[in-house]
Amino acid sequence: MKIITGETRVYGILADPIHHVQTPQRMNEHFAALGHDGVLVPLHATADTLAQVLQGLRGLRNLGGVIVTVPHKTAIVGLCDEVSDSARLIGAANVVRFEADGRLVGHMLDGEGFVGGLRANGIEPRSRTAYLAGAGGAANAIAFALVQAGVARLTIANRTRAKADDLKQRLAQLDPAAEVVVGTPDPSGHDLVVNATSLGLREGDALPLDTARLTSDQLVCEVIMQPRDTALLRAAQQRGCRIHYGAPMLAAQIALMARFLGVGDTAATALA
């Protein structure tokens, strides 16, 4: 067990709910491998107290930064003093560095992590068609990353169409030639089917898409890590689909998050 002293650098992960997070154990293993005297701990903050919590955290001199997950990735952008250009365009951040002068600097790594997780498992998104359920923080990041990766067509489906339309317009700023359409709960006709919503975190959640329309030639992907086998993935397997778990997205981000927080590569602490 790690010995924590007054010299230990502290980091947190902000979430609501908090029970499902797997980042602390992964990041602490990474810190240990680097020989870094640091510890990442879960911090349960609700949406209505996020601003108050973050303001209080500013006063902790031994806090190096926070990882941000559901449901705070969008709201955190407006609470930072500075965010990367990509995070501002995406409209969400999932890592915030606490600078020595008290400034909070945010960045978004979900999209890079998701595509990195696909590629680490031998899945190349370039030239494939992709269906994305959701238009929140993680979905925005994944949409941008998929377009940058060169998908042939991206379909965005969200319960609130206005959010999907807004995401489509921002993707046009990234690549005016990208084929992006707003879709329905029907994921048929796509090579990759991605759930980037929080549906599946809780027992009894509605399915994020019409699983009856899935076909066996599709790869169905999750961003949720706990539970590992979500209702969507179970339904996809019953339809004969290949599946891709949520864990690889986190695995691909751990070193990136640590470097942004100034651990492992000091050159990477500059705003991305």
mmCIF file of C-alpha atoms in Angstrom:
data_model
loop_
_atom_site.group_PDB
_atom_site.id
_atom_site.type_symbol
_atom_site.label_atom_id
_atom_site.label_comp_id
_atom_site.label_asym_id
_atom_site.label_seq_id
_atom_site.Cartn_x
_atom_site.Cartn_y
_atom_site.Cartn_z
ATOM 1 C CA MET A 1 0.000 0.000 0.000
ATOM 2 C CA LYS A 2 1.312 3.445 -0.922
ATOM 3 C CA ILE A 3 2.598 5.564 1.959
ATOM 4 C CA ILE A 4 1.054 9.029 1.807
ATOM 5 C CA THR A 5 2.928 11.884 3.467
ATOM 6 C CA GLY A 6 2.773 15.652 3.551
ATOM 7 C CA GLU A 7 4.953 15.635 0.437
ATOM 8 C CA THR A 8 2.467 13.612 -1.618
ATOM 9 C CA ARG A 9 0.934 15.495 -4.556
ATOM 10 C CA VAL A 10 -2.863 15.061 -4.596
ATOM 11 C CA TYR A 11 -5.166 14.773 -7.618
ATOM 12 C CA GLY A 12 -8.912 14.094 -7.809
ATOM 13 C CA ILE A 13 -11.622 12.823 -10.124
ATOM 14 C CA LEU A 14 -14.938 14.680 -10.072
ATOM 15 C CA ALA A 15 -18.023 12.606 -10.851
ATOM 16 C CA ASP A 16 -21.682 11.983 -10.001
ATOM 17 C CA PRO A 17 -22.271 9.099 -9.465
ATOM 18 C CA ILE A 18 -18.793 8.121 -8.309
ATOM 19 C CA HIS A 19 -19.066 4.350 -7.765
ATOM 20 C CA HIS A 20 -18.220 3.405 -11.346
ATOM 21 C CA VAL A 21 -14.935 5.308 -11.774
ATOM 22 C CA GLN A 22 -11.863 3.222 -12.539
ATOM 23 C CA THR A 23 -9.421 6.070 -13.131
ATOM 24 C CA PRO A 24 -8.013 6.176 -9.560
ATOM 25 C CA GLN A 25 -6.592 2.658 -9.613
ATOM 26 C CA ARG A 26 -5.265 3.039 -13.169
ATOM 27 C CA MET A 27 -3.699 6.443 -12.540
ATOM 28 C CA ASN A 28 -2.190 5.422 -9.215
ATOM 29 C CA GLU A 29 -0.601 2.412 -10.902
ATOM 30 C CA HIS A 30 0.797 4.794 -13.511
ATOM 31 C CA PHE A 31 2.154 7.151 -10.836
ATOM 32 C CA ALA A 32 3.850 4.207 -9.113
ATOM 33 C CA ALA A 33 5.423 3.033 -12.375
ATOM 34 C CA LEU A 34 6.829 6.530 -12.913
ATOM 35 C CA GLY A 35 8.053 6.800 -9.318
ATOM 36 C CA HIS A 36 5.855 9.856 -8.818
ATOM 37 C CA ASP A 37 4.814 10.673 -5.226
ATOM 38 C CA GLY A 38 1.176 11.356 -6.044
ATOM 39 C CA VAL A 39 -2.281 9.945 -5.396
ATOM 40 C CA LEU A 40 -5.575 10.299 -7.287
ATOM 41 C CA VAL A 41 -8.734 10.079 -5.181
ATOM 42 C CA PRO A 42 -12.467 10.097 -6.064
ATOM 43 C CA LEU A 43 -14.348 13.326 -5.304
ATOM 44 C CA HIS A 44 -18.147 13.041 -5.376
ATOM 45 C CA ALA A 45 -19.589 16.383 -6.515
ATOM 46 C CA THR A 46 -23.124 16.933 -7.790
ATOM 47 C CA ALA A 47 -23.981 19.275 -10.650
ATOM 48 C CA ASP A 48 -25.535 21.859 -8.330
ATOM 49 C CA THR A 49 -22.405 22.063 -6.144
ATOM 50 C CA LEU A 50 -19.699 21.759 -8.826
ATOM 51 C CA ALA A 51 -18.828 25.472 -8.932
ATOM 52 C CA GLN A 52 -18.667 25.652 -5.141
ATOM 53 C CA VAL A 53 -16.527 22.516 -4.932
ATOM 54 C CA LEU A 54 -14.114 23.738 -7.585
ATOM 55 C CA GLN A 55 -13.767 27.111 -5.893
ATOM 56 C CA GLY A 56 -12.884 25.367 -2.633
ATOM 57 C CA LEU A 57 -10.342 23.127 -4.368
ATOM 58 C CA ARG A 58 -8.536 26.206 -5.688
ATOM 59 C CA GLY A 59 -7.334 26.858 -2.146
ATOM 60 C CA LEU A 60 -5.529 23.511 -1.809
ATOM 61 C CA ARG A 61 -1.841 24.158 -2.498
ATOM 62 C CA ASN A 62 -0.957 20.468 -2.827
ATOM 63 C CA LEU A 63 -3.688 19.711 -5.389
ATOM 64 C CA GLY A 64 -2.199 19.250 -8.874
ATOM 65 C CA GLY A 65 -5.447 18.954 -10.803
ATOM 66 C CA VAL A 66 -8.594 16.944 -11.416
ATOM 67 C CA ILE A 67 -9.968 14.478 -13.917
ATOM 68 C CA VAL A 68 -13.576 15.291 -14.846
ATOM 69 C CA THR A 69 -16.258 12.807 -15.846
ATOM 70 C CA VAL A 70 -20.061 12.424 -16.003
ATOM 71 C CA PRO A 71 -21.902 14.767 -15.736
ATOM 72 C CA HIS A 72 -19.411 17.630 -15.402
ATOM 73 C CA LYS A 73 -17.423 17.664 -18.668
ATOM 74 C CA THR A 74 -19.449 20.439 -20.283
ATOM 75 C CA ALA A 75 -19.993 22.607 -17.200
ATOM 76 C CA ILE A 76 -16.308 22.522 -16.231
ATOM 77 C CA VAL A 77 -15.330 24.552 -19.316
ATOM 78 C CA GLY A 78 -17.026 27.677 -17.983
ATOM 79 C CA LEU A 79 -15.382 27.228 -14.575
ATOM 80 C CA CYS A 80 -11.811 27.128 -15.895
ATOM 81 C CA ASP A 81 -9.653 30.222 -16.366
ATOM 82 C CA GLU A 82 -8.293 28.842 -19.619
ATOM 83 C CA VAL A 83 -9.042 25.867 -21.877
ATOM 84 C CA SER A 84 -7.301 24.489 -24.956
ATOM 85 C CA ASP A 85 -8.570 25.490 -28.382
ATOM 86 C CA SER A 86 -9.826 21.955 -28.973
ATOM 87 C CA ALA A 87 -11.695 21.857 -25.659
ATOM 88 C CA ARG A 88 -13.335 25.179 -26.432
ATOM 89 C CA LEU A 89 -14.475 24.007 -29.866
ATOM 90 C CA ILE A 90 -15.667 20.672 -28.446
ATOM 91 C CA GLY A 91 -17.363 22.482 -25.560
ATOM 92 C CA ALA A 92 -16.123 20.088 -22.892
ATOM 93 C CA ALA A 93 -13.035 19.161 -20.877
ATOM 94 C CA ASN A 94 -12.069 16.084 -18.892
ATOM 95 C CA VAL A 95 -8.800 17.125 -17.267
ATOM 96 C CA VAL A 96 -7.986 20.349 -15.410
ATOM 97 C CA ARG A 97 -4.505 21.364 -14.304
ATOM 98 C CA PHE A 98 -4.083 23.594 -11.240
ATOM 99 C CA GLU A 99 -1.291 26.064 -11.966
ATOM 100 C CA ALA A 100 1.027 27.491 -9.300
ATOM 101 C CA ASP A 101 -0.529 30.941 -9.782
ATOM 102 C CA GLY A 102 -4.007 29.554 -9.037
ATOM 103 C CA ARG A 103 -5.306 29.382 -12.620
ATOM 104 C CA LEU A 104 -7.308 26.359 -13.748
ATOM 105 C CA VAL A 105 -6.408 25.113 -17.243
ATOM 106 C CA GLY A 106 -8.676 22.590 -18.971
ATOM 107 C CA HIS A 107 -8.254 20.177 -21.858
ATOM 108 C CA MET A 108 -10.239 17.336 -23.474
ATOM 109 C CA LEU A 109 -8.750 13.890 -24.125
ATOM 110 C CA ASP A 110 -11.832 11.639 -24.457
ATOM 111 C CA GLY A 111 -11.827 11.656 -28.239
ATOM 112 C CA GLU A 112 -8.121 10.946 -28.561
ATOM 113 C CA GLY A 113 -8.505 8.211 -25.961
ATOM 114 C CA PHE A 114 -11.465 6.600 -27.719
ATOM 115 C CA VAL A 115 -9.762 6.462 -31.112
ATOM 116 C CA GLY A 116 -6.525 5.337 -29.457
ATOM 117 C CA GLY A 117 -8.433 2.538 -27.727
ATOM 118 C CA LEU A 118 -9.906 1.401 -31.043
ATOM 119 C CA ARG A 119 -6.528 1.357 -32.738
ATOM 120 C CA ALA A 120 -4.896 -0.448 -29.812
ATOM 121 C CA ASN A 121 -7.412 -3.226 -30.473
ATOM 122 C CA GLY A 122 -6.734 -3.350 -34.212
ATOM 123 C CA ILE A 123 -9.733 -1.247 -35.277
ATOM 124 C CA GLU A 124 -9.001 1.564 -37.745
ATOM 125 C CA PRO A 125 -11.899 4.059 -38.036
ATOM 126 C CA ARG A 126 -10.618 5.702 -41.220
ATOM 127 C CA SER A 127 -12.996 5.269 -44.175
ATOM 128 C CA ARG A 128 -15.628 3.550 -42.010
ATOM 129 C CA THR A 129 -19.129 4.812 -41.336
ATOM 130 C CA ALA A 130 -19.879 5.619 -37.705
ATOM 131 C CA TYR A 131 -23.080 6.041 -35.700
ATOM 132 C CA LEU A 132 -22.740 8.062 -32.478
ATOM 133 C CA ALA A 133 -25.409 8.037 -29.769
ATOM 134 C CA GLY A 134 -25.202 11.218 -27.725
ATOM 135 C CA ALA A 135 -24.196 14.862 -28.067
ATOM 136 C CA GLY A 136 -22.834 15.597 -24.582
ATOM 137 C CA GLY A 137 -19.258 16.159 -23.451
ATOM 138 C CA ALA A 138 -17.769 12.758 -24.277
ATOM 139 C CA ALA A 139 -19.833 12.469 -27.467
ATOM 140 C CA ASN A 140 -18.585 15.848 -28.681
ATOM 141 C CA ALA A 141 -14.972 14.820 -28.136
ATOM 142 C CA ILE A 142 -15.460 11.453 -29.849
ATOM 143 C CA ALA A 143 -17.240 13.068 -32.795
ATOM 144 C CA PHE A 144 -14.339 15.452 -33.362
ATOM 145 C CA ALA A 145 -11.812 12.621 -33.037
ATOM 146 C CA LEU A 146 -13.693 10.383 -35.487
ATOM 147 C CA VAL A 147 -13.862 13.169 -38.069
ATOM 148 C CA GLN A 148 -10.147 13.861 -37.577
ATOM 149 C CA ALA A 149 -9.507 10.126 -37.959
ATOM 150 C CA GLY A 150 -11.157 10.236 -41.383
ATOM 151 C CA VAL A 151 -14.455 8.360 -41.019
ATOM 152 C CA ALA A 152 -16.400 8.206 -44.274
ATOM 153 C CA ARG A 153 -19.637 9.378 -42.647
ATOM 154 C CA LEU A 154 -20.664 10.264 -39.105
ATOM 155 C CA THR A 155 -24.273 10.055 -37.937
ATOM 156 C CA ILE A 156 -25.143 11.802 -34.664
ATOM 157 C CA ALA A 157 -28.277 10.753 -32.802
ATOM 158 C CA ASN A 158 -29.404 12.521 -29.654
ATOM 159 C CA ARG A 159 -32.683 12.790 -27.765
ATOM 160 C CA THR A 160 -32.476 16.587 -28.058
ATOM 161 C CA ARG A 161 -32.028 17.229 -31.789
ATOM 162 C CA ALA A 162 -30.842 20.791 -31.242
ATOM 163 C CA LYS A 163 -27.702 19.503 -29.533
ATOM 164 C CA ALA A 164 -26.977 17.170 -32.423
ATOM 165 C CA ASP A 165 -27.486 20.029 -34.895
ATOM 166 C CA ASP A 166 -25.129 22.243 -32.881
ATOM 167 C CA LEU A 167 -22.463 19.525 -32.833
ATOM 168 C CA LYS A 168 -22.818 19.068 -36.593
ATOM 169 C CA GLN A 169 -22.262 22.801 -37.141
ATOM 170 C CA ARG A 170 -19.126 22.828 -34.974
ATOM 171 C CA LEU A 171 -17.753 19.778 -36.793
ATOM 172 C CA ALA A 172 -18.127 21.745 -40.043
ATOM 173 C CA GLN A 173 -15.676 24.280 -38.597
ATOM 174 C CA LEU A 174 -13.175 21.473 -38.112
ATOM 175 C CA ASP A 175 -13.656 19.938 -41.574
ATOM 176 C CA PRO A 176 -16.192 21.525 -43.968
ATOM 177 C CA ALA A 177 -15.878 18.501 -46.285
ATOM 178 C CA ALA A 178 -16.752 15.926 -43.605
ATOM 179 C CA GLU A 179 -20.043 14.094 -44.146
ATOM 180 C CA VAL A 180 -21.980 14.539 -40.903
ATOM 181 C CA VAL A 181 -25.699 13.882 -40.581
ATOM 182 C CA VAL A 182 -28.220 13.952 -37.743
ATOM 183 C CA GLY A 183 -29.861 10.576 -37.324
ATOM 184 C CA THR A 184 -32.508 8.664 -35.400
ATOM 185 C CA PRO A 185 -32.334 5.821 -32.840
ATOM 186 C CA ASP A 186 -31.831 3.460 -35.820
ATOM 187 C CA PRO A 187 -28.090 2.562 -36.070
ATOM 188 C CA SER A 188 -28.395 0.327 -39.142
ATOM 189 C CA GLY A 189 -26.114 0.900 -42.107
ATOM 190 C CA HIS A 190 -23.009 1.836 -40.096
ATOM 191 C CA ASP A 191 -19.750 -0.024 -39.527
ATOM 192 C CA LEU A 192 -19.169 1.388 -36.028
ATOM 193 C CA VAL A 193 -21.922 2.004 -33.483
ATOM 194 C CA VAL A 194 -20.829 4.031 -30.460
ATOM 195 C CA ASN A 195 -22.696 4.746 -27.240
ATOM 196 C CA ALA A 196 -21.311 8.034 -25.894
ATOM 197 C CA THR A 197 -24.196 8.668 -23.492
ATOM 198 C CA SER A 198 -24.376 7.803 -19.789
ATOM 199 C CA LEU A 199 -27.236 5.371 -20.445
ATOM 200 C CA GLY A 200 -26.084 2.059 -19.048
ATOM 201 C CA LEU A 201 -24.416 3.339 -15.895
ATOM 202 C CA ARG A 202 -27.470 2.535 -13.799
ATOM 203 C CA GLU A 203 -29.514 -0.645 -13.691
ATOM 204 C CA GLY A 204 -32.778 -0.096 -15.548
ATOM 205 C CA ASP A 205 -31.479 2.687 -17.826
ATOM 206 C CA ALA A 206 -33.119 2.909 -21.229
ATOM 207 C CA LEU A 207 -31.077 1.648 -24.148
ATOM 208 C CA PRO A 208 -29.282 4.472 -26.027
ATOM 209 C CA LEU A 209 -30.396 3.214 -29.455
ATOM 210 C CA ASP A 210 -32.709 0.722 -31.175
ATOM 211 C CA THR A 211 -30.818 -2.544 -30.673
ATOM 212 C CA ALA A 212 -33.356 -4.429 -32.814
ATOM 213 C CA ARG A 213 -31.816 -2.664 -35.811
ATOM 214 C CA LEU A 214 -28.275 -3.902 -35.110
ATOM 215 C CA THR A 215 -26.761 -6.379 -37.554
ATOM 216 C CA SER A 216 -23.999 -8.939 -37.117
ATOM 217 C CA ASP A 217 -21.540 -7.065 -39.354
ATOM 218 C CA GLN A 218 -21.405 -4.099 -36.957
ATOM 219 C CA LEU A 219 -18.939 -3.291 -34.173
ATOM 220 C CA VAL A 220 -20.744 -1.880 -31.125
ATOM 221 C CA CYS A 221 -18.627 0.297 -28.815
ATOM 222 C CA GLU A 222 -19.126 1.594 -25.273
ATOM 223 C CA VAL A 223 -17.583 4.456 -23.335
ATOM 224 C CA ILE A 224 -18.991 3.159 -20.023
ATOM 225 C CA MET A 225 -16.466 1.113 -18.042
ATOM 226 C CA GLN A 226 -18.536 -0.017 -15.080
ATOM 227 C CA PRO A 227 -20.544 -2.135 -15.534
ATOM 228 C CA ARG A 228 -18.240 -3.740 -18.090
ATOM 229 C CA ASP A 229 -21.072 -5.540 -19.859
ATOM 230 C CA THR A 230 -23.748 -2.895 -20.294
ATOM 231 C CA ALA A 231 -27.264 -3.675 -21.458
ATOM 232 C CA LEU A 232 -26.270 -2.327 -24.884
ATOM 233 C CA LEU A 233 -23.290 -4.662 -25.206
ATOM 234 C CA ARG A 234 -25.339 -7.645 -24.068
ATOM 235 C CA ALA A 235 -28.040 -6.820 -26.606
ATOM 236 C CA ALA A 236 -25.407 -6.361 -29.316
ATOM 237 C CA GLN A 237 -23.910 -9.777 -28.600
ATOM 238 C CA GLN A 238 -27.353 -11.330 -28.840
ATOM 239 C CA ARG A 239 -27.618 -9.809 -32.321
ATOM 240 C CA GLY A 240 -24.271 -11.358 -33.288
ATOM 241 C CA CYS A 241 -22.323 -8.090 -33.225
ATOM 242 C CA ARG A 242 -18.700 -7.726 -32.249
ATOM 243 C CA ILE A 243 -18.269 -5.483 -29.197
ATOM 244 C CA HIS A 244 -15.679 -3.029 -27.904
ATOM 245 C CA TYR A 245 -15.608 -2.301 -24.167
ATOM 246 C CA GLY A 246 -15.244 1.103 -22.511
ATOM 247 C CA ALA A 247 -11.954 0.359 -20.708
ATOM 248 C CA PRO A 248 -9.594 0.855 -23.696
ATOM 249 C CA MET A 249 -10.629 4.522 -23.915
ATOM 250 C CA LEU A 250 -9.374 5.115 -20.378
ATOM 251 C CA ALA A 251 -6.242 3.019 -20.894
ATOM 252 C CA ALA A 252 -5.295 5.150 -23.890
ATOM 253 C CA GLN A 253 -5.766 8.350 -21.873
ATOM 254 C CA ILE A 254 -3.911 7.603 -18.636
ATOM 255 C CA ALA A 255 -0.441 8.658 -19.779
ATOM 256 C CA LEU A 256 -1.915 11.632 -21.692
ATOM 257 C CA MET A 257 -3.784 12.837 -18.603
ATOM 258 C CA ALA A 258 -0.736 12.410 -16.399
ATOM 259 C CA ARG A 259 1.451 14.392 -18.796
ATOM 260 C CA PHE A 260 -1.116 17.191 -18.987
ATOM 261 C CA LEU A 261 -1.061 17.295 -15.179
ATOM 262 C CA GLY A 262 2.714 17.638 -15.344
ATOM 263 C CA VAL A 263 3.616 14.060 -14.480
ATOM 264 C CA GLY A 264 5.875 12.007 -16.695
ATOM 265 C CA ASP A 265 6.817 14.595 -19.290
ATOM 266 C CA THR A 266 7.285 18.192 -18.159
ATOM 267 C CA ALA A 267 7.362 19.368 -21.764
ATOM 268 C CA ALA A 268 3.718 18.345 -22.108
ATOM 269 C CA THR A 269 2.482 20.633 -19.329
ATOM 270 C CA ALA A 270 2.052 23.505 -21.789
ATOM 271 C CA LEU A 271 -1.525 24.066 -22.895
ATOM 272 C CA ALA A 272 -2.274 21.642 -25.730
#
